[in-house]
Amino acid sequence: AEVALLERVRVVLCLGSIAWGAGLKLRAALGDPPPRPQPRFDHGAELGGERLALLGSFHPSQQNTFTGRLVPEMLDAVLRRARELGER
């Protein structure tokens, strides 16, 4: 995986459940053992790891923002958490 070349990448923000699934596959490709049970996607879902952490967020689509499923404060909080994880 190309991300293996990016040695400083510590966290991947997964925008939506499809991205969450891809993030789980990415971790496996990097050699992280698959977590058991497999963590489900949700806004704020977090999966730590030695090499790469995953953080989930609802996708900032019009469907999610217009309905209030994702509000700016929620996205701000998950972005702050991504920065915290990346600085470790």
Coordinates of C-alpha atoms in Angstrom, one line a residue:
A1 CA 0.0 0.0 0.0
E2 CA 1.2 3.5 -0.8
V3 CA 0.6 4.7 2.7
A4 CA 3.5 2.4 3.8
L5 CA 5.8 5.0 2.1
L6 CA 4.4 7.8 4.3
E7 CA 6.3 7.0 7.4
R8 CA 4.8 9.9 9.4
V9 CA 1.1 9.0 8.8
R10 CA -0.3 8.0 12.2
V11 CA -4.0 8.4 11.8
V12 CA -6.5 8.0 9.0
L13 CA -9.8 9.9 9.3
C14 CA -12.5 7.7 7.7
L15 CA -15.4 9.7 6.3
G16 CA -18.2 7.2 6.3
S17 CA -18.7 3.5 6.6
I18 CA -17.1 2.6 3.2
A19 CA -14.0 4.5 4.2
W20 CA -14.0 2.7 7.6
G21 CA -14.0 -0.6 5.8
A22 CA -11.2 0.5 3.6
G23 CA -9.2 1.7 6.6
L24 CA -9.5 -1.7 8.2
K25 CA -8.2 -3.3 5.0
L26 CA -5.4 -0.8 4.9
R27 CA -4.3 -1.6 8.4
A28 CA -4.3 -5.3 7.5
A29 CA -2.1 -4.5 4.4
L30 CA 0.3 -2.8 6.7
G31 CA 0.6 -5.9 8.9
D32 CA -1.7 -4.9 11.8
P33 CA -3.5 -7.9 13.1
P34 CA -7.3 -7.7 12.5
P35 CA -9.2 -6.7 15.6
R36 CA -11.6 -9.1 17.1
P37 CA -14.4 -8.4 17.1
Q38 CA -14.2 -6.1 14.1
P39 CA -15.1 -2.6 15.3
R40 CA -18.3 -1.1 13.8
F41 CA -18.3 2.2 12.1
D42 CA -19.9 5.1 14.0
H43 CA -19.2 8.8 14.3
G44 CA -16.2 9.1 16.7
A45 CA -15.4 5.4 16.4
E46 CA -11.7 4.9 17.1
L47 CA -9.3 2.0 16.6
G48 CA -5.8 2.5 17.9
G49 CA -2.8 0.7 16.6
E50 CA 1.0 0.6 16.7
R51 CA 1.4 1.9 13.2
L52 CA -1.9 3.4 12.2
A53 CA -5.0 4.6 14.1
L54 CA -8.4 4.9 12.5
L55 CA -11.0 7.5 13.4
G56 CA -14.5 7.5 12.0
S57 CA -16.8 10.4 11.1
F58 CA -20.1 10.7 9.4
H59 CA -19.4 11.9 5.8
P60 CA -19.9 15.7 5.5
S61 CA -22.5 15.2 2.7
Q62 CA -25.5 17.4 2.2
Q63 CA -27.7 14.5 3.4
N64 CA -25.8 14.4 6.7
T65 CA -25.4 18.1 7.2
F66 CA -28.8 19.3 6.1
T67 CA -30.5 16.7 8.3
G68 CA -28.4 17.5 11.4
R69 CA -26.8 14.1 11.6
L70 CA -23.5 15.8 11.3
V71 CA -23.1 19.3 12.8
P72 CA -20.0 21.5 12.7
E73 CA -19.2 20.9 16.3
M74 CA -19.2 17.1 15.7
L75 CA -16.8 17.4 12.8
D76 CA -14.6 19.9 14.8
A77 CA -14.4 17.4 17.7
V78 CA -13.3 14.5 15.5
L79 CA -10.7 16.7 13.7
R80 CA -9.3 17.7 17.1
R81 CA -9.1 14.0 18.1
A82 CA -7.4 13.2 14.8
R83 CA -4.8 15.8 15.6
E84 CA -4.3 14.5 19.1
L85 CA -3.8 11.0 17.8
G86 CA -1.4 12.2 15.1
E87 CA 0.8 14.0 17.6
R88 CA 1.4 11.0 19.7

